[in-house]
Coordinates of C-alpha atoms in Angstrom, one line a residue:
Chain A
X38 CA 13.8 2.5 1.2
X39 CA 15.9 0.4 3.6
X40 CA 13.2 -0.3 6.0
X41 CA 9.7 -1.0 5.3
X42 CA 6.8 0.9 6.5
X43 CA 5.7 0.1 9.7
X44 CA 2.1 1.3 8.9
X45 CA 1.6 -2.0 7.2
X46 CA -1.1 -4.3 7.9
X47 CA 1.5 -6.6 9.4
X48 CA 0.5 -5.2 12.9
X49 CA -3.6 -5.5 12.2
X50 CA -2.5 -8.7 11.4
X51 CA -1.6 -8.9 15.4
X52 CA -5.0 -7.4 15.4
X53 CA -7.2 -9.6 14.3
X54 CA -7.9 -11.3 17.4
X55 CA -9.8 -8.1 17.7
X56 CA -11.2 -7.3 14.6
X57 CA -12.5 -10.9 13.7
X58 CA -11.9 -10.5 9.6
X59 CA -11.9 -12.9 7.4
X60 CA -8.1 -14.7 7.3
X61 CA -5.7 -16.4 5.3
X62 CA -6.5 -19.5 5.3
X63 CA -4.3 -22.3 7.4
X64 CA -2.4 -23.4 4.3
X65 CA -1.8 -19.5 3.3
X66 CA -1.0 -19.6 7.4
X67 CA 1.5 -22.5 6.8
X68 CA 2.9 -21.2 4.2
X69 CA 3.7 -17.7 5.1
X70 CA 5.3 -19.1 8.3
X71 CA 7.3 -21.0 5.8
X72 CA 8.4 -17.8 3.5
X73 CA 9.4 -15.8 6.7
X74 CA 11.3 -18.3 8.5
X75 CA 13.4 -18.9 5.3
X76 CA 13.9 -14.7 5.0
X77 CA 15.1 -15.0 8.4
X78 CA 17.4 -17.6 7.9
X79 CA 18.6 -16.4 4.9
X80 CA 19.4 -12.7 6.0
X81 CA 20.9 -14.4 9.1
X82 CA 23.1 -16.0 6.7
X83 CA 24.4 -13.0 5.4
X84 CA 24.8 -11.4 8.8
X85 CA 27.2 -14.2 9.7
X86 CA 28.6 -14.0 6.4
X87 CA 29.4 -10.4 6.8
X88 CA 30.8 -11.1 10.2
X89 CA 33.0 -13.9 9.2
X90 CA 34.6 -11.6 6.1
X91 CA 35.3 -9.1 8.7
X92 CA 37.0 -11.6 11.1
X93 CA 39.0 -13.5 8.4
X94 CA 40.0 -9.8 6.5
X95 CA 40.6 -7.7 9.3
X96 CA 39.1 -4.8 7.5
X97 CA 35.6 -3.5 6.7
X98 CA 36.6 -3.2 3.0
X99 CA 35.1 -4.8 0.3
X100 CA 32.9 -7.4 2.3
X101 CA 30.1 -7.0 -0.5
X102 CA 31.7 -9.5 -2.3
X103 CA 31.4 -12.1 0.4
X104 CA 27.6 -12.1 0.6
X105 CA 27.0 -10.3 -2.9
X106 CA 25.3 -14.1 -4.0
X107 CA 22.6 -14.5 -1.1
X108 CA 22.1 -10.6 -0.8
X109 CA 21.0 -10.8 -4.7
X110 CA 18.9 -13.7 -3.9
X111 CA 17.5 -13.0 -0.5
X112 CA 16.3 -9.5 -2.1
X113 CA 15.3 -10.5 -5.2
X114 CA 12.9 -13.1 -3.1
X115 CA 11.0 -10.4 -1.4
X116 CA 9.6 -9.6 -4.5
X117 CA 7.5 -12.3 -3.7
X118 CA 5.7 -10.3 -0.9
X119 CA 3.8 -8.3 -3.7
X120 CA 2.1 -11.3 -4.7
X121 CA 1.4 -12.5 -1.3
X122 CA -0.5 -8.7 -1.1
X123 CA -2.4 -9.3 -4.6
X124 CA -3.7 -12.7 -3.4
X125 CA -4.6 -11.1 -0.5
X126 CA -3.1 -13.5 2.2
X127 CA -1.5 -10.8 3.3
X128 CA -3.5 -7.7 4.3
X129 CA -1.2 -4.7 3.1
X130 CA -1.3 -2.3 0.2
X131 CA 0.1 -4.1 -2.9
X132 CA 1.4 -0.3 -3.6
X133 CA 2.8 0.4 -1.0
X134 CA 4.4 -2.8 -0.7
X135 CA 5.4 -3.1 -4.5
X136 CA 7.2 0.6 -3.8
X137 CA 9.6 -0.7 -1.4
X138 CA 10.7 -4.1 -2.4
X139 CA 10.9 -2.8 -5.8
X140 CA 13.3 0.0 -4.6
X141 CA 15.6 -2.3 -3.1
X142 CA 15.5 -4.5 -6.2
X143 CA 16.6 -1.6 -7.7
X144 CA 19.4 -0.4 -5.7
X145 CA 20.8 -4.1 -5.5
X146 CA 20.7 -4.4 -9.6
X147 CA 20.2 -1.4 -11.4
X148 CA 23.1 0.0 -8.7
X149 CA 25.5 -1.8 -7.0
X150 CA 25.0 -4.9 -9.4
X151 CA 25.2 -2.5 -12.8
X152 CA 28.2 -0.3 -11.9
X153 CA 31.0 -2.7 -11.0
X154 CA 33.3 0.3 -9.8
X155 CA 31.0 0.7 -6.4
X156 CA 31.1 -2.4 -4.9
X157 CA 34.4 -1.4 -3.5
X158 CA 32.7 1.5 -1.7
X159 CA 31.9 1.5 2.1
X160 CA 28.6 2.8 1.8
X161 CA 27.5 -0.4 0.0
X162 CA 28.4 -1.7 3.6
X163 CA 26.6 0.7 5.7
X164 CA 23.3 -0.2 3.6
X165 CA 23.7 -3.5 3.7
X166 CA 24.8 -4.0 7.3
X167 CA 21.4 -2.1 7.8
X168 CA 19.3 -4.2 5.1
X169 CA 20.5 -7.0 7.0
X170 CA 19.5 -6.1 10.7
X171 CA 16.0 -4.9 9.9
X172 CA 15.2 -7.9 7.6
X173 CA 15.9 -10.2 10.3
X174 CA 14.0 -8.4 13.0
X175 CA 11.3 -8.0 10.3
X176 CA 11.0 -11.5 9.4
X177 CA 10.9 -13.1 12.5
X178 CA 8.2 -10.6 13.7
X179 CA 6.4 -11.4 11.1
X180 CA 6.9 -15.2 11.8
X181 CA 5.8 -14.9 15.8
X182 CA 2.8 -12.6 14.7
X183 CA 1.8 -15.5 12.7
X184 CA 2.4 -18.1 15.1
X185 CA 0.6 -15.6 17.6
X186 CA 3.1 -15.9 20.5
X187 CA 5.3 -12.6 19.5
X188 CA 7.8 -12.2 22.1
X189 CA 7.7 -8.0 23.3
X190 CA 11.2 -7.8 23.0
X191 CA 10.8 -8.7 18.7
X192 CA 8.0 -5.8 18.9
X193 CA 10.2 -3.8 20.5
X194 CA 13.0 -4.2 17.9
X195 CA 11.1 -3.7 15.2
X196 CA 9.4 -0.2 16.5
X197 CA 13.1 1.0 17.5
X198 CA 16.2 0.0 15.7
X199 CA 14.6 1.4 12.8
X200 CA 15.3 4.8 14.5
X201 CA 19.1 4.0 14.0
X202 CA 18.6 1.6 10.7
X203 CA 16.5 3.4 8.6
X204 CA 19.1 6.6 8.3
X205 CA 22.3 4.5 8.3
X206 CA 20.6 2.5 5.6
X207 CA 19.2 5.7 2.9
X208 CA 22.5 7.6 3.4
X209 CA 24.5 3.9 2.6
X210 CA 22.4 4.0 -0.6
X211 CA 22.3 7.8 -1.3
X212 CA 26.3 7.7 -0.9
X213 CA 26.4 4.3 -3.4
X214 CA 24.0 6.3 -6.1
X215 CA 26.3 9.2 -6.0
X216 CA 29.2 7.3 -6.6
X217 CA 27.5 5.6 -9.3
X218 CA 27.0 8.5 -11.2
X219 CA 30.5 9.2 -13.2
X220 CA 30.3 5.6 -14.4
X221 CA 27.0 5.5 -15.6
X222 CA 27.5 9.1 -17.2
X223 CA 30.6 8.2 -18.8
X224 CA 29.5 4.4 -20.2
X225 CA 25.9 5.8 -21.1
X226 CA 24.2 2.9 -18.4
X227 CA 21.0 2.4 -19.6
X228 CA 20.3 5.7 -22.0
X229 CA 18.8 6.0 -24.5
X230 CA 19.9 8.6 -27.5
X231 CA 18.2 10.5 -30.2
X232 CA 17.4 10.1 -32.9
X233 CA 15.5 6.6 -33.1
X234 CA 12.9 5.6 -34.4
X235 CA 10.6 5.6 -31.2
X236 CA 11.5 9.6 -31.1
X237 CA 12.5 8.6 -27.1
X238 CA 15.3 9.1 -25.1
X239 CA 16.8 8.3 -21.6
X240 CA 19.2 9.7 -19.4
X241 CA 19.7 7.4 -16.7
X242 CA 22.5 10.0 -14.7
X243 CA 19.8 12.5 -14.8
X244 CA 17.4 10.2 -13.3
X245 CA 19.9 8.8 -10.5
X246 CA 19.9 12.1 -9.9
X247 CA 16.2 12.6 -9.4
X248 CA 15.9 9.5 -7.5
X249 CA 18.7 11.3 -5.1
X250 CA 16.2 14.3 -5.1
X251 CA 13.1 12.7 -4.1
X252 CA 14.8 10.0 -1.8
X253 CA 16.1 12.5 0.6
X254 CA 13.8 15.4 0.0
X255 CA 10.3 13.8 0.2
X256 CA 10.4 10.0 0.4
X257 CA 12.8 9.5 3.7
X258 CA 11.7 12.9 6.4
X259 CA 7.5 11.4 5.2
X260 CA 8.5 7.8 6.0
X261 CA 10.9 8.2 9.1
X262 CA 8.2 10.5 10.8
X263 CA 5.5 7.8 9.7
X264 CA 7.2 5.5 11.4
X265 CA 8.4 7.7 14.3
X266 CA 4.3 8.2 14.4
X267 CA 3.5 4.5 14.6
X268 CA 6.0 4.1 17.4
X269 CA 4.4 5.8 19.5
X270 CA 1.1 4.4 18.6
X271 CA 1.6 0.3 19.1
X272 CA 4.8 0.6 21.7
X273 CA 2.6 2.9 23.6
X274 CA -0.3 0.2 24.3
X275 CA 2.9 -1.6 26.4
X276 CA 0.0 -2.3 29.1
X277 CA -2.9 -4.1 26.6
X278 CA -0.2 -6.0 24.5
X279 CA 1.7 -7.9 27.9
X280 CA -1.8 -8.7 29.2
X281 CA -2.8 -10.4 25.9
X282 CA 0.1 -12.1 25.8
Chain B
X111 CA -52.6 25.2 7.3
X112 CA -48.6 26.6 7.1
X113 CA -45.9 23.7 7.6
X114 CA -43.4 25.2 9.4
X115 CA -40.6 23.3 10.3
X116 CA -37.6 23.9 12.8
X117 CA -34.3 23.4 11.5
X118 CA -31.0 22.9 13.2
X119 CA -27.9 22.4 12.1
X120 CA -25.3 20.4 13.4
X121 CA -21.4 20.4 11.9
X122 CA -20.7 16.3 11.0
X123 CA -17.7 15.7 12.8
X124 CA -18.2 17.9 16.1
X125 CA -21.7 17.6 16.4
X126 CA -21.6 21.2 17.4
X127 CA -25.0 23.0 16.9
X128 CA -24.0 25.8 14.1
X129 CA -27.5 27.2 13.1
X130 CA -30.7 27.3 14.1
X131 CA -33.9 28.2 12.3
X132 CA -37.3 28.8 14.1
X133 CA -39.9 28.9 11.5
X134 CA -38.6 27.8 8.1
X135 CA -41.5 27.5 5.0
X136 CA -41.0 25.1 2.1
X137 CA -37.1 25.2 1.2
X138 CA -34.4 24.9 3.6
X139 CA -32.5 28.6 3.0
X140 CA -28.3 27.8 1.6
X141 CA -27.0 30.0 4.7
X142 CA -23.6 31.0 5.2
X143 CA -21.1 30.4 8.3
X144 CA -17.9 31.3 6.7
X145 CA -18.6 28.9 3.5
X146 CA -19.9 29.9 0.1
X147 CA -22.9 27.5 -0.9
X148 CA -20.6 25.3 -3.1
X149 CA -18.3 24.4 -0.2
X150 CA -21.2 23.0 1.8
X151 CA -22.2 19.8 1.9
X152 CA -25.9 19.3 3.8
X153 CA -27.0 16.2 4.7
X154 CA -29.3 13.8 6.7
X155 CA -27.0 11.3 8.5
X156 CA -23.2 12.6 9.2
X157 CA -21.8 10.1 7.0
X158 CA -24.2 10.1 4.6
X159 CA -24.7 11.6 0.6
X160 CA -25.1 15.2 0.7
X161 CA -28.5 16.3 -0.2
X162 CA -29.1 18.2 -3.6
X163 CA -29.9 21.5 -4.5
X164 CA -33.5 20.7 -5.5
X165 CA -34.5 18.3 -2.6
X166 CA -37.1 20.5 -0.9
X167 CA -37.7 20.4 3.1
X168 CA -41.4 19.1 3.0
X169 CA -40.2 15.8 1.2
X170 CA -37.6 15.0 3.4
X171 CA -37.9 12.2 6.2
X172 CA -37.8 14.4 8.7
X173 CA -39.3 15.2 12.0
X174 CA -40.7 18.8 12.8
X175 CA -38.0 19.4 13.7
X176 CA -35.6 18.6 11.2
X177 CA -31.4 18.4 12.1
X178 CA -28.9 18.1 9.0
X179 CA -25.7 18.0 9.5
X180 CA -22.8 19.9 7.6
X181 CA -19.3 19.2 6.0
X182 CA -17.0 21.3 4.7
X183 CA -16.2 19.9 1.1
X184 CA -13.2 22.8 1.5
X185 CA -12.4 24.9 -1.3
X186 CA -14.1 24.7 -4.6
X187 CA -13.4 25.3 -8.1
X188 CA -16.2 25.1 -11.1
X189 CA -15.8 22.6 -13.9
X190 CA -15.7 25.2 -16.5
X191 CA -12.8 26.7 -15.1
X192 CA -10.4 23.5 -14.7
X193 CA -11.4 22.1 -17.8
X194 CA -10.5 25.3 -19.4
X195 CA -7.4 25.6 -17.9
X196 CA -6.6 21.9 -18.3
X197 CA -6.9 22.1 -22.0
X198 CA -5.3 25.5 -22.6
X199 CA -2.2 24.5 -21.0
X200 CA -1.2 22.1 -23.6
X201 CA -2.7 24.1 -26.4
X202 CA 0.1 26.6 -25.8
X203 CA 2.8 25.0 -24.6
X204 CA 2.5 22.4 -27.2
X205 CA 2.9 25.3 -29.4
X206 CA 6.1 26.8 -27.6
X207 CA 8.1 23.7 -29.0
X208 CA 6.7 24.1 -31.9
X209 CA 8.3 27.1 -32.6
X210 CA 11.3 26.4 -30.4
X211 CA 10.8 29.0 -28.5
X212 CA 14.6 29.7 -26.6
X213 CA 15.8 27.3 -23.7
X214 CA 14.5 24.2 -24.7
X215 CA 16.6 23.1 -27.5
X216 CA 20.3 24.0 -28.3
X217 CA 20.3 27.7 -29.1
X218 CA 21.1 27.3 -32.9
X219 CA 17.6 26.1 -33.3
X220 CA 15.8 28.9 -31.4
X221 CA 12.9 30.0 -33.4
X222 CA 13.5 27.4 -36.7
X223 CA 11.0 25.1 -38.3
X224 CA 10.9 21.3 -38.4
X225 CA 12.3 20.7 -42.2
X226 CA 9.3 17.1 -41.5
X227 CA 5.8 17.9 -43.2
X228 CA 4.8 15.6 -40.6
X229 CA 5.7 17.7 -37.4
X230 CA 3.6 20.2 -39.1
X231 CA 0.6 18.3 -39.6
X232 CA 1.0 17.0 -36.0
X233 CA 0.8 20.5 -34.6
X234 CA -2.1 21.2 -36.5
X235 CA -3.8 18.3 -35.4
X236 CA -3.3 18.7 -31.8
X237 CA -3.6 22.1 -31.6
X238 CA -6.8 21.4 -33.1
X239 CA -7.6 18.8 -30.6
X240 CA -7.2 21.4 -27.6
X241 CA -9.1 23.9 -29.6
X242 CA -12.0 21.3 -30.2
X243 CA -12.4 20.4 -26.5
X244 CA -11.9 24.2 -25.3
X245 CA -15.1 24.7 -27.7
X246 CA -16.8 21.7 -26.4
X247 CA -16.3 23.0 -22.7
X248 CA -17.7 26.8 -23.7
X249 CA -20.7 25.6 -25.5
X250 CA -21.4 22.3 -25.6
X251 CA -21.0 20.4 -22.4
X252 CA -23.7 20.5 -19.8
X253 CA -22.1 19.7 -16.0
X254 CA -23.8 18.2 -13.8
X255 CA -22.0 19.3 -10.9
X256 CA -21.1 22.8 -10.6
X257 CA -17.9 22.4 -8.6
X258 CA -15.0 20.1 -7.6
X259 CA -12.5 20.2 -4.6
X260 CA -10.0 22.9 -5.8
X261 CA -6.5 20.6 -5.7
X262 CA -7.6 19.2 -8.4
X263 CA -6.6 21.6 -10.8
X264 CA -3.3 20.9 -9.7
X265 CA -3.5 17.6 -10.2
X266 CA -5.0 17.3 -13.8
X267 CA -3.1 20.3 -15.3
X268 CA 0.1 18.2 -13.5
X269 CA -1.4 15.9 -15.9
X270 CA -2.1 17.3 -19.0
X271 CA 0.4 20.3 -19.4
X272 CA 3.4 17.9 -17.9
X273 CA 2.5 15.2 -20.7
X274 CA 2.1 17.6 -23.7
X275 CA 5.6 19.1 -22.6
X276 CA 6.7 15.3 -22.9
X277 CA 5.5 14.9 -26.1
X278 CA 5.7 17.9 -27.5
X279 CA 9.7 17.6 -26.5
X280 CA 9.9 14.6 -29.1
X281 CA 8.1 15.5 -32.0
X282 CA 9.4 19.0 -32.7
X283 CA 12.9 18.5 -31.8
X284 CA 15.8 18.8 -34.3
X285 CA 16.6 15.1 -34.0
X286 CA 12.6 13.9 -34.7
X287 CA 12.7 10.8 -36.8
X288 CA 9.5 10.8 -38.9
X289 CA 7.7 7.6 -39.2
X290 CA 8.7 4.3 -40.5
X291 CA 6.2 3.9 -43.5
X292 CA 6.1 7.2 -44.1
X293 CA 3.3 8.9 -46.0
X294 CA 1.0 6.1 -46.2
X295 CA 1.2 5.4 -42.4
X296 CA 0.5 9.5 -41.5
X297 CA -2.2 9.3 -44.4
X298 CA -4.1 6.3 -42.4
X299 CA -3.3 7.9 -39.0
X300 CA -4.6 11.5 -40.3
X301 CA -8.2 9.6 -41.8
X302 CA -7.7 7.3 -37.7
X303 CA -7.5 10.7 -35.9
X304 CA -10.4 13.0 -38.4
X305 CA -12.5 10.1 -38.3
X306 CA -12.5 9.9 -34.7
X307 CA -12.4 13.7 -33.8
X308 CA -15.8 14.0 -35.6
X309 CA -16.9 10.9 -33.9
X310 CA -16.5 12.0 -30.8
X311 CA -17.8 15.6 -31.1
X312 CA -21.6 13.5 -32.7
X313 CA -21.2 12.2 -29.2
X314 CA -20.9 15.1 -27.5
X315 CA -23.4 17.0 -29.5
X316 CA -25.7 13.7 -29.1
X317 CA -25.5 13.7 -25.3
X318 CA -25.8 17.2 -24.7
X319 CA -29.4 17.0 -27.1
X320 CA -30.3 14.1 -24.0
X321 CA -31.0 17.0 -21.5
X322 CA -33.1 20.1 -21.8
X323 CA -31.1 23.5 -20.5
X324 CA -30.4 23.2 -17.2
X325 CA -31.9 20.0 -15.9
X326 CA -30.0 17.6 -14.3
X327 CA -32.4 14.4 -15.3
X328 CA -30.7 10.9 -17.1
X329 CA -31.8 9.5 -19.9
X330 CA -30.1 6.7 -21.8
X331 CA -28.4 7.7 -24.8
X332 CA -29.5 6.3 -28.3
X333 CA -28.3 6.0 -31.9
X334 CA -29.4 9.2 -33.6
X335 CA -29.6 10.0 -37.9
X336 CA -25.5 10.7 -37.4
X337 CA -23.8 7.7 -38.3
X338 CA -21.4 8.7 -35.9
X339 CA -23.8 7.5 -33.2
X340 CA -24.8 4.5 -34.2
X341 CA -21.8 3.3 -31.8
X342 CA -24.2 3.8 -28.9
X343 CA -25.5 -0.3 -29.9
X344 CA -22.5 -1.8 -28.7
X345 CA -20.8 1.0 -26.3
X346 CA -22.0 3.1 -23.3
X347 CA -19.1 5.9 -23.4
X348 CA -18.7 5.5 -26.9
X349 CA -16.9 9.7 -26.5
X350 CA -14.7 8.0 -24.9
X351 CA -13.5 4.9 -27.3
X352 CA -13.3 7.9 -30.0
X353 CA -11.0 9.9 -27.9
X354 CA -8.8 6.6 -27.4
X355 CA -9.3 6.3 -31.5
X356 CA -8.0 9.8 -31.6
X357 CA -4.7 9.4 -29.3
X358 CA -3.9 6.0 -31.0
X359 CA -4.2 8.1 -34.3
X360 CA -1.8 10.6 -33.1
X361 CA 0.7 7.8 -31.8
X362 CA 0.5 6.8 -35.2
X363 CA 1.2 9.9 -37.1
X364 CA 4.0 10.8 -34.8
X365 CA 5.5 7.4 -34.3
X366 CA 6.4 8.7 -30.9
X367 CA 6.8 6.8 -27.2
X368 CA 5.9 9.3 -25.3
X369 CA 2.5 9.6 -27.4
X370 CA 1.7 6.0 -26.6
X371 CA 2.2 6.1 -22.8
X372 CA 0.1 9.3 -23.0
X373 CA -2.4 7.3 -25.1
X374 CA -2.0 4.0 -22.5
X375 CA -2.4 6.0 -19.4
X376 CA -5.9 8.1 -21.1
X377 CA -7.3 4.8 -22.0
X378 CA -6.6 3.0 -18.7
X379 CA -8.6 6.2 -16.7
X380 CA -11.5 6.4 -19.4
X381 CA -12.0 3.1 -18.8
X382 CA -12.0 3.2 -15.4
X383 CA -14.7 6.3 -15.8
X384 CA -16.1 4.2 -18.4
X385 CA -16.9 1.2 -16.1
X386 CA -18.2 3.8 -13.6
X387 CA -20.7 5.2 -16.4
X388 CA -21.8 1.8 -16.9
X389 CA -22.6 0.4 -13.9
X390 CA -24.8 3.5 -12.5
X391 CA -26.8 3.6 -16.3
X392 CA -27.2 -0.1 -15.2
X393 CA -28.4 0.6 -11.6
X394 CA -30.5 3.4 -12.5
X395 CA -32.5 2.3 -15.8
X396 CA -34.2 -1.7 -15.8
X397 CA -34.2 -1.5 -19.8
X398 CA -31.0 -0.6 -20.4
X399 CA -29.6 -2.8 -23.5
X400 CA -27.3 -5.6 -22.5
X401 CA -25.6 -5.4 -25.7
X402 CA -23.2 -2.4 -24.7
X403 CA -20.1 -2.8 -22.9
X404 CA -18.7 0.0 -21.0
X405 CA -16.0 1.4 -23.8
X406 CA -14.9 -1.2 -26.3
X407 CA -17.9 -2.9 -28.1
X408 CA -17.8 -6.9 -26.6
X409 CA -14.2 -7.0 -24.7
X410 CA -13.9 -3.8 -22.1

């Protein structure tokens, strides 16, 4: 959920040196190099933004409100990457990839946008703090990788913090669904009733709930040990990588 | 003269000799390691097609001594049994809401009737469905495989019991809201889903009259004397555009979401099976008529 797989193609991109495939081509080149640098900035943005609330309230409360604008658009934006995947100028699983922007998407509007009465709430900081750290670490990997001159210390970052990010960030959004819930059981948030005429209905406290369920039960511990498992796969060839380079 | 060959063995991924056979005469013997003969997969290259049941030694492209290799396909299950199971499930849990059978709606409706003629005739018609295709499996259907990998019962009764409970849920509970047109809508559904139940049984009965008891040989399928058939011109999984006839009768009748999705999710798989079907009748047969598309006549 908060971080990305690491399995993605994004590191047989720093591959294909080796595998000779058929590419992006330079203007799909040019313009990813584009779209990343912008993510970077933009996330940057909202790391400085988060760190000038801070300074200027003296408290860790309430700093959503501060960034709530470019978080929403920054986010939103990275729906973009599933299309980059279906054109194929990027070579990663348009599932897999569709999977995890779309659950952010989700958290930042059908959670913390929707249900006014957790903004307020710390954990909305802790996920977004961690959002914000891995996105820019992400970005700008992906941005050297293109530019093939990807500093170690990037490919470092991105194979480690996650280690820290990646729980900070699905207990900041498994707290913020669970205080959700009263308010979207009480004001009926997107449910449906019976009866109606398409014999359907929705409970959409049931399936927070569910999400909750799957999120920490089977989506995080298969993920987190992915990752774990990559880790040990591309920060352990230390010795071919520094030679390339 | 006596063509004996020499056979060995090897497993596909180790490489590890596992059998060897001095003298073996025309047909290479199913042995077992640990594996019953449906589990095995035999075959000339390691990553290569398993061979068949009927390839016999002598044809082979082999040397005199001859080396296969062997994969475990892991554990198996026969057709007949999954589909059986498959299609039983929703049969009776369709009917446990129904009759509202305790725990699923409040407790003042335990064991009550739907006051809608509709709900009635819904039950009927997909109870008969499940009954149909239980049939179908028993005695008409000829497999051509005998097995599949066993998680896949898991996986398709996920399927079809998980979205009969779904839909079942709807139409027989207390709050059902019949549909919009009322009787002349379920009348034109009912005729929608009969129509295409026989439909689809003349294709059954018209494929299974292709191939002789117990051969596995491909012909192409023709229009026969059943009108029913004559749907073969301009389709080439024509049981399939009757089975998605059937479902979008049902959705119909029951003016129900749930039914739809099921419908949507059938008819995106059949056609995926569909466009399977359609390319290997093209690969295998020169003549086949370009007139047919794979499940609805000129667009899919």
């Amino acid at each position: 959920m908060s971080a990305p797989a690491m399995g993605t193609s994004k590191t047989a991109h720093t591959d294909s040196s080796n595998k000779k495939k058929k590419g992006p081509g330079t203007l799909a080149i040019a313009y990813l190099v584009i779209y990343n640098v912008v993510m970077t900035a933009g996330w940057l943005v909202i790391a400085v933004g988060l760190v000038r609330a801070y300074l200027a309230r003296g408290s860790y409360h309430g700093l959503y409100y501060s960034i709530e604008k470019p978080l929403k658009f920054f986010q939103t934006g990275a729906l973009l990457e599933i299309l980059h995947c279906a054109v194929g100028i990027v070579p990663s699983s348009v599932v897999l990839t569709g999977f995890q922007v779309m659950s952010r998407v989700f958290l930042t509007w059908a959670v913390t946008h929707s249900v006014r009465e957790v903004q307020s709430e710390d954990s909305v900081l802790l996920f977004v703090v961690a959002w914000t750290v891995t996105e820019i670490i992400r970005y700008s990997f992906y941005t050297f990788s293109l530019l093939n001159h990807l500093p170690y210390l990037i490919k470092w970052a991105r194979y480690t913090f996650f280690v820290v990010l990646y729980p900070m960030g699905v207990a900041g959004e498994l707290l913020t669904i669970y205080a959700a819930l009263p308010y979207v059981q009480k004001t009926g948030l997107y449910s449906i009733t019976l009866p109606n005429n398409y014999n359907f209905s929705f409970d959409y406290h049931t399936f927070l709930i569910l999400i909750m369920h799957h999120v920490f039960s089977k989506l995080f511990p298969q993920l987190y040990f992915h990752m774990i498992r990559q880790r040990k796969k591309v920060l352990g060839h230390v010795e071919e990588y520094s030679k390339v380079e | 003269q006596k063509h004996h060959k020499k056979v060995e063995i090897l497993d596909a991924k180790t490489k590890d000799k596992l059998c060897f056979l001095d003298k073996v005469g025309k047909v290479l013997p199913s042995f077992s390691l640990h594996w019953y003969p449906a589990r095995q997969s035999i075959r000339l290259d390691p990553k290569g097609k398993s061979l068949k049941d009927e390839d016999v030694l002598q044809h082979l492209p082999v040397g005199t001594t001859a080396t296969f290799y062997f994969r475990d396909l892991g554990a198996q299950i026969s057709w007949v049994t999954v589909f059986l199971t498959e299609y039983a499930g929703p049969l009776l849990i369709y009917l446990m809401f129904y009759f509202r059978v305790p725990f699923i709606y409040a407790p003042k409706y335990d064991f009550t009737t739907s006051k809608h003629w509709v709900v009635h005739l819904a039950c009927m018609c997909h109870s008969f469905h499940y009954v149909k295709r239980l049939l179908e499996t028993l005695f008409v259907h000829r497999f051509s495989h005998g097995t599949m990998p066993l998680r896949n019962i898991f996986k398709n009764c996920t399927y079809y019991w998980g979205f009969a409970a779904w839909m079942a849920y709807y139409i027989n509970h207390p709050l059902y809201t019949p549909p919009i047109y009322g009787e002349q809508q379920i009348r034109l559904a009912l005729t929608v889903f009969l129509f295409c139940q026989i439909g689809n049984f003349s294709i059954h009965i018209a494929l299974r009259n292709l191939r002789p008891p117990g051969s596995k040989t491909r012909k192409i399928p023709y229009p026969t004397k059943n009108p029913f058939t004559w749907i073969f011109l301009l389709v080439s999984c024509p049981n399939y555009t009757y089975e998605l006839g059937s479902w979008l009768g049902f959705t119909l009748m029951t003016q129900c979401l749930p039914v739809a999705f099921f419908t949507l999710v059938g008819f995106i798989q059949m056609t995926v099976w569909a466009k399977g079907k359609h390319r290997s009748y093209l690969k295998e047969f020169r003549d086949y008529p370009t007139l047919r598309s794979p499940i609805l006549p000129f667009i899919l």
